[in-house]
Amino acid sequence: MRLSVPMPQGIEALYGTRDENIRLLEAALAVRTRLANSAVEVEGVPEGVERCGRILSDYAELVREGVVISSGDMHNFLRIVSGDGDVTLRALVASGRQRSFGKKVLTPKTINQRRYLEAIERNDLVFGVGPAGTGKTYLAVAMAISALMSKRVSRIILTRPAVEAGEKLGFLPGTLQEKIDPYLRPLYDALFDMLEAEKVEKLIERKVIEVAPIAFMRGRTLNDSFIILDEAQNTTPEQMKMVLTRQGFNSKTVVTGDVTQIDLPNARRSGLLEAIEVLRGTEGISFVHFDDMDVVRHNLVQRIIKAYEKWGDNGTNRQLTLRLNEAMADAVANEPQAPPPTVNA
């Protein structure tokens, strides 16, 4: 089947850098395209051609209406609409309304990001669970800044467990705050991206914004606060329950984590996994699950996540490989050493 879709001027975003966007569309829908006489010609199986035609028509109409879509955003949109036949490009662009967060104006780039922001607006406790690069923490901090600037809350509490990710950092020099700051650096980075550095420092000095490890939360009641628990997969069940029960009147809590990156020592059970099981279905609590389609970092990040998922799904082979490696290491360690050679004078 062949179809020709007329195109206006200025369709650079549709093709993207080195044509990566149009190639993504071709691979996902099993079609071939070429630009000819101010139109994109599509050829392939009927179903793929029809879906590609709808996407291209939506894009052409949006361009004619003056909608500007960056190449990076277009890539993310095409990943979604080519993978889900129920989603149209026009609906996706329209639903991702821009929001102002301090000095940043952001637009949710995927359906799950949109659901995440809407869930935070509607509910007082939201869990954002998924892989790295999906915007879980960044968007939560953005919503916290928005709530603070509009005076819906009087302070922001950012906390995360101080768990080493496979590295032994030893006894760090400096004050207590200087010792824990490396663990909290991602939260500071998000704050400085939303607000001017001087403003962030003043708000932290006045305790309007508090960045602290989980241990500092015990025994407190947090009223009129926007609370973010980051890296929640590294909390114990006891820590998770303690943080969730700190929430006071007129407060929101957002819990973010990636259950594939648990760094708890001694194979301890993750508080995030337990909370998902215990609280699922509880009124007033929302769970938003992100996947590799929501990754908005470099394209390689999405491929890396898929590769690890594929390897991890084959549990038998993975366990066998680990056991073989351990057995080989033990064999080498226990192998008797040969006596040194005799040297004749």
Coordinates of N, CA, C and O in Angstrom, one line a residue, residues 127-294:
F127 N 3.0 7.6 44.5 CA 4.2 6.8 44.3 C 4.6 6.9 42.8 O 3.8 6.5 42.0
G128 N 5.8 7.4 42.5 CA 6.3 7.3 41.1 C 7.4 6.3 41.0 O 8.5 6.5 41.6
V129 N 7.1 5.2 40.3 CA 8.0 4.0 40.3 C 8.5 3.7 38.9 O 7.6 3.6 38.0
G130 N 9.8 3.6 38.7 CA 10.2 3.3 37.3 C 11.7 3.5 37.2 O 12.4 3.9 38.1
P131 N 12.2 3.3 36.0 CA 13.7 3.3 35.7 C 14.2 4.8 35.7 O 13.5 5.7 35.8
A132 N 15.6 4.8 35.7 CA 16.3 6.1 35.7 C 15.9 6.9 34.4 O 15.6 6.3 33.3
G133 N 15.9 8.2 34.5 CA 15.7 9.0 33.3 C 14.3 9.3 32.9 O 14.0 9.9 31.9
T134 N 13.3 8.9 33.8 CA 11.9 9.1 33.4 C 11.3 10.4 34.1 O 10.2 10.7 33.8
G135 N 12.1 11.1 34.8 CA 11.7 12.4 35.4 C 11.0 12.3 36.7 O 10.3 13.3 37.1
K136 N 11.0 11.2 37.4 CA 10.3 11.0 38.6 C 10.7 12.1 39.6 O 9.8 12.8 40.2
T137 N 11.9 12.2 39.9 CA 12.4 13.2 41.0 C 12.3 14.6 40.5 O 11.8 15.5 41.2
Y138 N 12.7 14.8 39.2 CA 12.7 16.2 38.7 C 11.4 16.8 38.7 O 11.2 17.9 39.1
L139 N 10.4 16.0 38.2 CA 9.0 16.6 38.1 C 8.4 16.7 39.5 O 7.6 17.6 39.8
A140 N 8.8 15.8 40.5 CA 8.3 16.0 41.8 C 8.8 17.3 42.4 O 8.1 18.0 43.1
V141 N 10.1 17.5 42.2 CA 10.7 18.8 42.8 C 10.0 20.0 42.1 O 9.7 21.0 42.7
A142 N 9.7 19.9 40.8 CA 9.1 21.0 40.1 C 7.7 21.3 40.7 O 7.3 22.4 40.9
M143 N 7.0 20.2 41.0 CA 5.6 20.4 41.6 C 5.7 21.0 43.0 O 4.9 21.8 43.4
A144 N 6.8 20.6 43.7 CA 7.0 21.2 45.0 C 7.3 22.7 45.0 O 6.8 23.5 45.7
I145 N 8.2 23.1 44.0 CA 8.5 24.5 43.8 C 7.2 25.3 43.5 O 7.0 26.4 44.0
S146 N 6.4 24.7 42.6 CA 5.2 25.3 42.2 C 4.2 25.6 43.4 O 3.7 26.6 43.5
A147 N 4.1 24.5 44.2 CA 3.2 24.6 45.4 C 3.8 25.7 46.4 O 3.0 26.4 47.0
L148 N 5.1 25.8 46.5 CA 5.7 26.7 47.4 C 5.5 28.2 46.9 O 5.1 29.1 47.6
M149 N 5.8 28.4 45.6 CA 5.7 29.7 45.0 C 4.2 30.2 45.0 O 4.0 31.4 45.2
S150 N 3.2 29.3 44.9 CA 1.8 29.7 44.9 C 1.3 29.7 46.3 O 0.0 29.9 46.5
K151 N 2.1 29.5 47.3 CA 1.8 29.5 48.8 C 0.7 28.5 49.2 O 0.0 28.6 50.1
R152 N 0.7 27.4 48.4 CA -0.2 26.2 48.8 C 0.5 25.4 49.9 O -0.2 24.7 50.6
V153 N 1.8 25.5 50.1 CA 2.5 24.9 51.2 C 3.5 26.0 51.7 O 3.8 26.9 51.0
S154 N 4.0 25.8 52.9 CA 4.9 26.8 53.5 C 6.3 26.3 53.5 O 7.2 27.1 53.8
R155 N 6.6 25.0 53.2 CA 7.9 24.5 53.1 C 8.0 23.2 52.3 O 7.0 22.6 52.0
I156 N 9.2 22.9 51.9 CA 9.5 21.7 51.1 C 10.5 20.9 51.9 O 11.5 21.4 52.4
I157 N 10.2 19.6 52.0 CA 11.1 18.6 52.7 C 11.5 17.6 51.7 O 10.7 16.9 51.1
L158 N 12.8 17.6 51.4 CA 13.4 16.6 50.5 C 14.3 15.6 51.3 O 15.2 16.0 52.0
T159 N 14.0 14.3 51.1 CA 14.7 13.4 51.9 C 15.0 12.1 51.1 O 14.3 11.8 50.1
R160 N 16.1 11.4 51.4 CA 16.4 10.2 50.7 C 17.3 9.4 51.7 O 18.0 9.9 52.5
P161 N 17.3 8.1 51.5 CA 18.2 7.2 52.4 C 19.7 7.4 52.0 O 20.0 7.6 50.8
A162 N 20.6 7.4 53.0 CA 22.0 7.5 52.7 C 22.6 6.1 52.6 O 23.2 5.6 53.5
V163 N 22.3 5.5 51.4 CA 22.8 4.2 51.2 C 23.8 4.2 50.1 O 23.6 4.8 49.0
E164 N 25.0 3.6 50.3 CA 26.0 3.6 49.3 C 25.7 2.6 48.2 O 25.2 1.5 48.4
A165 N 25.9 3.1 46.9 CA 25.5 2.2 45.7 C 26.7 1.4 45.3 O 27.3 1.6 44.3
G166 N 27.1 0.5 46.1 CA 28.2 -0.4 45.8 C 29.6 0.1 46.0 O 30.6 -0.6 45.8
E167 N 29.7 1.3 46.6 CA 31.0 1.9 46.9 C 31.1 2.2 48.3 O 30.1 2.6 49.0
K168 N 32.3 2.0 48.9 CA 32.5 2.3 50.3 C 33.2 3.7 50.4 O 34.3 3.9 50.0
L169 N 32.4 4.7 50.8 CA 32.9 6.0 50.9 C 33.7 6.3 52.1 O 34.4 7.3 52.2
G170 N 33.7 5.4 53.1 CA 34.5 5.6 54.3 C 34.0 6.8 55.1 O 32.9 7.2 55.0
F171 N 34.9 7.2 56.0 CA 34.5 8.3 56.9 C 34.8 9.6 56.2 O 36.0 10.1 56.1
L172 N 33.8 10.3 55.7 CA 34.0 11.5 55.0 C 34.3 12.7 56.0 O 33.8 12.7 57.1
P173 N 35.2 13.6 55.6 CA 35.6 14.7 56.5 C 34.5 15.7 56.5 O 33.6 15.7 55.7
G174 N 34.6 16.6 57.5 CA 33.7 17.7 57.6 C 32.6 17.6 58.6 O 32.5 16.6 59.4
T175 N 31.6 18.5 58.5 CA 30.5 18.5 59.4 C 29.5 17.4 59.0 O 29.6 16.8 58.0
L176 N 28.5 17.2 59.8 CA 27.5 16.2 59.5 C 26.8 16.5 58.2 O 26.6 15.6 57.4
Q177 N 26.5 17.8 58.0 CA 25.8 18.2 56.7 C 26.7 17.9 55.5 O 26.3 17.4 54.5
E178 N 28.0 18.2 55.7 CA 29.0 17.9 54.6 C 29.1 16.5 54.3 O 29.4 16.0 53.2
K179 N 29.0 15.6 55.4 CA 29.1 14.2 55.2 C 27.9 13.6 54.4 O 28.1 12.7 53.6
I180 N 26.7 14.2 54.6 CA 25.5 13.6 54.0 C 25.2 14.3 52.6 O 24.4 13.7 51.8
D181 N 25.8 15.5 52.4 CA 25.5 16.2 51.1 C 25.7 15.4 49.9 O 24.9 15.5 48.9
P182 N 26.8 14.5 49.8 CA 26.9 13.8 48.5 C 25.7 12.9 48.2 O 25.4 12.6 47.1
Y183 N 25.1 12.3 49.2 CA 23.9 11.5 49.0 C 22.7 12.3 48.5 O 21.8 11.8 47.9
L184 N 22.7 13.6 48.9 CA 21.5 14.4 48.6 C 21.7 15.3 47.4 O 20.9 16.1 47.0
R185 N 22.9 15.2 46.7 CA 23.3 16.1 45.6 C 22.2 16.1 44.5 O 21.9 17.2 43.9
P186 N 21.6 14.9 44.1 CA 20.6 15.0 43.0 C 19.4 15.9 43.3 O 18.9 16.6 42.4
L187 N 19.1 16.0 44.6 CA 18.0 16.9 45.0 C 18.4 18.3 44.9 O 17.6 19.2 44.4
Y188 N 19.6 18.6 45.3 CA 20.1 20.0 45.2 C 20.2 20.4 43.7 O 19.8 21.5 43.3
D189 N 20.6 19.5 42.8 CA 20.7 19.8 41.4 C 19.4 20.2 40.8 O 19.3 21.1 40.0
A190 N 18.3 19.5 41.2 CA 17.0 19.8 40.7 C 16.5 21.1 41.2 O 15.9 21.9 40.5
L191 N 16.8 21.4 42.5 CA 16.4 22.7 43.0 C 17.1 23.9 42.3 O 16.5 24.9 41.9
F192 N 18.4 23.8 42.1 CA 19.2 24.8 41.4 C 18.7 25.0 39.9 O 18.9 26.1 39.3
D193 N 18.2 23.9 39.4 CA 17.7 24.0 38.0 C 16.3 24.8 37.9 O 16.0 25.4 36.9
M194 N 15.6 24.8 39.0 CA 14.3 25.5 39.1 C 14.4 26.9 39.6 O 13.6 27.7 39.1
L195 N 15.3 27.2 40.5 CA 15.4 28.5 41.1 C 16.8 29.0 41.0 O 17.7 28.3 40.8
E196 N 16.9 30.3 41.2 CA 18.2 30.9 41.2 C 19.0 30.4 42.4 O 18.4 30.2 43.5
A197 N 20.3 30.3 42.3 CA 21.1 29.7 43.3 C 21.0 30.5 44.6 O 20.9 29.9 45.7
E198 N 21.0 31.8 44.5 CA 20.9 32.6 45.7 C 19.6 32.4 46.5 O 19.5 32.4 47.7
K199 N 18.5 32.3 45.7 CA 17.2 32.1 46.3 C 17.1 30.7 47.0 O 16.6 30.6 48.1
V200 N 17.7 29.7 46.4 CA 17.7 28.4 47.0 C 18.5 28.4 48.3 O 18.0 27.9 49.3
E201 N 19.7 29.1 48.3 CA 20.5 29.1 49.5 C 19.7 29.9 50.6 O 19.8 29.5 51.8
K202 N 19.0 31.0 50.3 CA 18.2 31.7 51.3 C 17.1 30.9 51.9 O 16.8 30.9 53.1
L203 N 16.4 30.1 51.0 CA 15.3 29.3 51.4 C 15.8 28.2 52.3 O 15.1 27.8 53.3
I204 N 16.9 27.6 52.0 CA 17.5 26.5 52.8 C 17.9 27.1 54.2 O 17.7 26.5 55.2
E205 N 18.5 28.3 54.1 CA 19.0 28.9 55.4 C 17.8 29.2 56.3 O 17.9 29.1 57.5
R206 N 16.7 29.6 55.7 CA 15.5 29.9 56.5 C 14.6 28.7 56.8 O 13.6 28.8 57.4
K207 N 15.1 27.5 56.4 CA 14.4 26.2 56.6 C 13.1 26.1 55.9 O 12.3 25.3 56.2
V208 N 12.9 27.0 54.9 CA 11.7 26.8 54.0 C 11.9 25.6 53.1 O 10.9 24.9 52.8
I209 N 13.1 25.4 52.7 CA 13.5 24.1 52.0 C 14.5 23.4 52.8 O 15.5 23.9 53.3
E210 N 14.1 22.1 53.1 CA 15.0 21.3 54.0 C 15.4 20.0 53.2 O 14.5 19.3 52.7
V211 N 16.7 19.8 53.1 CA 17.2 18.6 52.4 C 17.9 17.8 53.5 O 18.9 18.3 54.0
A212 N 17.4 16.6 53.8 CA 18.0 15.9 54.9 C 17.8 14.4 54.7 O 16.9 13.9 54.0
P213 N 18.6 13.6 55.3 CA 18.5 12.1 55.3 C 17.3 11.7 56.1 O 16.7 12.4 56.9
I214 N 16.8 10.5 55.9 CA 15.6 9.9 56.5 C 15.7 10.0 58.0 O 14.7 10.2 58.7
A215 N 16.9 9.8 58.6 CA 17.0 9.8 60.0 C 16.5 11.1 60.7 O 16.1 11.1 61.8
F216 N 16.6 12.2 59.9 CA 16.1 13.5 60.5 C 14.6 13.6 60.5 O 14.1 14.6 61.1
M217 N 13.9 12.6 60.0 CA 12.4 12.7 59.9 C 11.7 12.1 61.1 O 10.6 12.4 61.4
R218 N 12.4 11.3 61.9 CA 11.8 10.6 63.0 C 11.2 11.5 64.0 O 11.9 12.5 64.4
G219 N 10.0 11.3 64.5 CA 9.4 12.0 65.6 C 8.8 13.3 65.2 O 8.2 14.1 66.0
R220 N 8.8 13.7 63.9 CA 8.3 15.0 63.4 C 6.9 14.8 62.8 O 6.5 13.7 62.4
T221 N 6.1 15.9 62.8 CA 4.8 16.0 62.1 C 4.9 17.1 61.2 O 5.2 18.3 61.6
L222 N 4.8 16.9 59.9 CA 5.1 17.9 58.8 C 3.8 18.4 58.3 O 3.2 17.8 57.4
N223 N 3.3 19.6 58.8 CA 2.2 20.2 58.3 C 2.5 21.3 57.3 O 3.6 21.8 57.2
D224 N 1.6 21.6 56.4 CA 1.7 22.6 55.3 C 3.0 22.4 54.6 O 3.8 23.3 54.3
S225 N 3.3 21.1 54.2 CA 4.6 20.7 53.6 C 4.4 19.9 52.4 O 3.4 19.2 52.2
F226 N 5.4 20.0 51.5 CA 5.5 19.2 50.3 C 6.7 18.3 50.5 O 7.8 18.7 50.5
I227 N 6.4 17.0 50.8 CA 7.5 16.1 51.2 C 7.8 15.1 50.0 O 6.9 14.6 49.4
I228 N 9.1 15.0 49.7 CA 9.5 14.1 48.6 C 10.5 13.1 49.2 O 11.6 13.5 49.8
L229 N 10.2 11.8 49.1 CA 11.1 10.8 49.5 C 11.7 10.2 48.2 O 11.0 9.5 47.5
D230 N 12.9 10.4 48.0 CA 13.6 10.0 46.8 C 14.4 8.7 47.0 O 14.8 8.4 48.2
E231 N 14.7 8.0 46.0 CA 15.4 6.7 46.1 C 14.8 5.8 47.1 O 15.5 5.1 47.9
A232 N 13.5 5.7 47.1 CA 12.7 5.0 48.1 C 13.0 3.5 48.1 O 12.7 2.8 49.1
Q233 N 13.5 3.0 47.0 CA 13.8 1.5 46.9 C 14.9 1.1 48.0 O 15.0 0.0 48.3
N234 N 15.6 2.1 48.4 CA 16.7 1.8 49.4 C 16.3 2.1 50.9 O 17.1 2.2 51.7
T235 N 15.0 2.3 51.1 CA 14.5 2.4 52.5 C 14.1 1.0 53.0 O 13.8 0.1 52.2
T236 N 14.2 0.8 54.3 CA 13.7 -0.4 54.9 C 12.2 -0.3 55.1 O 11.7 0.9 55.1
P237 N 11.5 -1.3 55.3 CA 10.1 -1.2 55.6 C 9.8 -0.3 56.8 O 8.8 0.5 56.8
E238 N 10.7 -0.3 57.8 CA 10.5 0.5 59.0 C 10.7 2.0 58.6 O 9.9 2.9 59.1
Q239 N 11.7 2.3 57.8 CA 11.9 3.7 57.4 C 10.7 4.2 56.5 O 10.3 5.3 56.7
M240 N 10.3 3.4 55.6 CA 9.2 3.8 54.8 C 7.9 4.1 55.6 O 7.3 5.2 55.4
K241 N 7.6 3.2 56.5 CA 6.4 3.5 57.4 C 6.6 4.8 58.2 O 5.6 5.6 58.3
M242 N 7.8 5.0 58.7 CA 8.1 6.2 59.5 C 7.9 7.4 58.7 O 7.2 8.4 59.1
V243 N 8.4 7.5 57.5 CA 8.3 8.7 56.6 C 6.8 8.9 56.2 O 6.4 10.1 56.3
L244 N 6.1 7.9 55.8 CA 4.8 8.1 55.4 C 3.8 8.6 56.5 O 2.9 9.3 56.2
T245 N 4.2 8.2 57.7 CA 3.3 8.6 58.9 C 3.8 10.0 59.4 O 3.3 10.4 60.5
R246 N 4.7 10.7 58.8 CA 5.1 12.0 59.2 C 4.1 13.1 58.6 O 4.1 14.2 59.0
Q247 N 3.4 12.7 57.6 CA 2.5 13.7 56.9 C 1.5 14.3 57.8 O 0.7 13.6 58.4
G248 N 1.4 15.6 57.8 CA 0.5 16.3 58.6 C -0.6 16.9 57.8 O -0.9 16.6 56.6
F249 N -1.3 17.9 58.3 CA -2.4 18.6 57.7 C -1.9 19.5 56.5 O -0.8 20.0 56.6
N250 N -2.7 19.5 55.4 CA -2.4 20.3 54.3 C -1.0 20.0 53.7 O -0.2 20.9 53.4
S251 N -0.7 18.7 53.6 CA 0.6 18.3 53.1 C 0.5 17.3 52.0 O -0.5 16.5 52.0
K252 N 1.5 17.2 51.1 CA 1.5 16.2 50.1 C 2.8 15.5 50.2 O 3.9 16.0 50.6
T253 N 2.8 14.2 49.9 CA 4.0 13.4 49.9 C 4.1 12.7 48.5 O 3.2 12.1 48.1
V254 N 5.3 12.8 47.9 CA 5.6 12.0 46.7 C 6.8 11.1 47.0 O 7.8 11.6 47.5
V255 N 6.6 9.8 46.7 CA 7.6 8.8 46.9 C 8.1 8.4 45.5 O 7.3 7.9 44.7
T256 N 9.4 8.4 45.3 CA 10.0 8.0 44.0 C 11.0 6.9 44.2 O 11.7 6.9 45.2
G257 N 11.1 6.0 43.2 CA 12.1 4.9 43.4 C 12.1 4.0 42.1 O 11.2 4.0 41.3
D258 N 13.2 3.3 42.0 CA 13.4 2.3 41.0 C 13.7 1.0 41.6 O 14.8 0.7 42.2
V259 N 12.7 0.0 41.5 CA 12.9 -1.2 42.2 C 13.9 -2.1 41.5 O 14.2 -3.2 42.1
T260 N 14.5 -1.7 40.4 CA 15.6 -2.5 39.8 C 16.9 -2.1 40.3 O 18.0 -2.7 39.9
Q261 N 17.0 -1.1 41.1 CA 18.3 -0.6 41.6 C 18.3 -0.5 43.2 O 18.5 0.6 43.8
I262 N 18.0 -1.6 43.8 CA 18.0 -1.7 45.3 C 19.4 -2.0 45.8 O 20.1 -3.0 45.4
D263 N 19.9 -1.1 46.6 CA 21.3 -1.2 47.1 C 21.4 -1.5 48.6 O 22.4 -1.4 49.3
L264 N 20.3 -2.0 49.2 CA 20.2 -2.3 50.6 C 21.2 -3.5 50.9 O 21.2 -4.5 50.2
P265 N 22.0 -3.4 52.0 CA 22.9 -4.4 52.3 C 22.2 -5.7 52.9 O 21.1 -5.6 53.3
N266 N 22.9 -6.8 52.8 CA 22.4 -8.1 53.4 C 21.1 -8.5 52.8 O 20.3 -9.1 53.6
A267 N 20.8 -8.2 51.6 CA 19.5 -8.6 50.9 C 18.3 -8.2 51.7 O 17.3 -9.0 51.8
R268 N 18.3 -7.1 52.4 CA 17.1 -6.7 53.2 C 16.0 -6.3 52.2 O 16.2 -5.9 51.1
R269 N 14.7 -6.5 52.7 CA 13.6 -6.2 51.9 C 13.4 -4.7 51.7 O 13.5 -4.0 52.7
S270 N 13.1 -4.3 50.5 CA 12.9 -2.9 50.2 C 11.6 -2.4 50.8 O 10.5 -3.0 50.6
G271 N 11.6 -1.2 51.5 CA 10.4 -0.6 52.0 C 9.4 -0.2 50.9 O 8.2 -0.2 51.0
L272 N 10.0 0.2 49.7 CA 9.2 0.6 48.6 C 8.4 -0.6 48.0 O 7.1 -0.5 47.8
L273 N 9.0 -1.8 47.9 CA 8.3 -3.0 47.4 C 7.1 -3.3 48.4 O 6.0 -3.7 48.0
E274 N 7.4 -3.3 49.7 CA 6.4 -3.6 50.7 C 5.3 -2.6 50.7 O 4.1 -3.0 50.7
A275 N 5.6 -1.3 50.5 CA 4.6 -0.3 50.5 C 3.6 -0.4 49.3 O 2.4 -0.2 49.4
I276 N 4.2 -0.8 48.1 CA 3.4 -1.0 47.0 C 2.4 -2.1 47.2 O 1.2 -2.1 46.8
E277 N 2.8 -3.2 47.9 CA 1.9 -4.3 48.2 C 0.9 -4.0 49.2 O -0.3 -4.3 49.1
V278 N 1.3 -3.3 50.3 CA 0.4 -3.0 51.4 C -0.6 -1.9 51.0 O -1.8 -2.0 51.4
L279 N -0.2 -0.9 50.3 CA -1.1 0.3 50.1 C -1.8 0.3 48.8 O -2.7 1.2 48.6
R280 N -1.6 -0.7 47.9 CA -2.3 -0.7 46.6 C -3.8 -0.8 46.9 O -4.3 -1.6 47.6
G281 N -4.5 0.1 46.2 CA -6.0 0.1 46.4 C -6.5 1.0 47.5 O -7.7 1.1 47.7
T282 N -5.6 1.6 48.3 CA -6.0 2.4 49.4 C -6.5 3.8 48.8 O -5.8 4.4 48.0
E283 N -7.6 4.2 49.3 CA -8.2 5.5 48.8 C -7.3 6.6 49.1 O -6.8 6.8 50.2
G284 N -7.1 7.5 48.1 CA -6.3 8.7 48.3 C -4.9 8.6 48.0 O -4.1 9.5 48.1
I285 N -4.5 7.4 47.6 CA -3.1 7.1 47.2 C -3.0 6.7 45.7 O -3.8 5.9 45.3
S286 N -2.1 7.3 45.0 CA -2.0 7.0 43.6 C -0.6 6.4 43.3 O 0.4 6.9 43.8
F287 N -0.6 5.4 42.4 CA 0.6 4.8 41.9 C 0.8 5.1 40.4 O -0.1 4.8 39.6
V288 N 1.9 5.6 40.0 CA 2.2 5.8 38.6 C 3.5 5.1 38.3 O 4.5 5.3 38.9
H289 N 3.4 4.1 37.3 CA 4.5 3.3 37.0 C 5.0 3.7 35.6 O 4.3 3.7 34.6
F290 N 6.3 4.1 35.6 CA 7.0 4.5 34.4 C 7.7 3.2 33.8 O 8.0 2.3 34.5
D291 N 8.0 3.3 32.5 CA 8.8 2.2 31.9 C 9.8 2.9 30.9 O 10.0 4.1 30.9
D292 N 10.5 2.0 30.1 CA 11.5 2.5 29.3 C 11.0 3.5 28.2 O 11.8 4.4 27.7
M293 N 9.7 3.5 27.9 CA 9.2 4.4 26.9 C 9.1 5.8 27.5 O 8.9 6.8 26.7
D294 N 9.2 6.0 28.8 CA 9.2 7.3 29.4 C 10.6 7.9 29.6 O 10.7 9.0 30.2

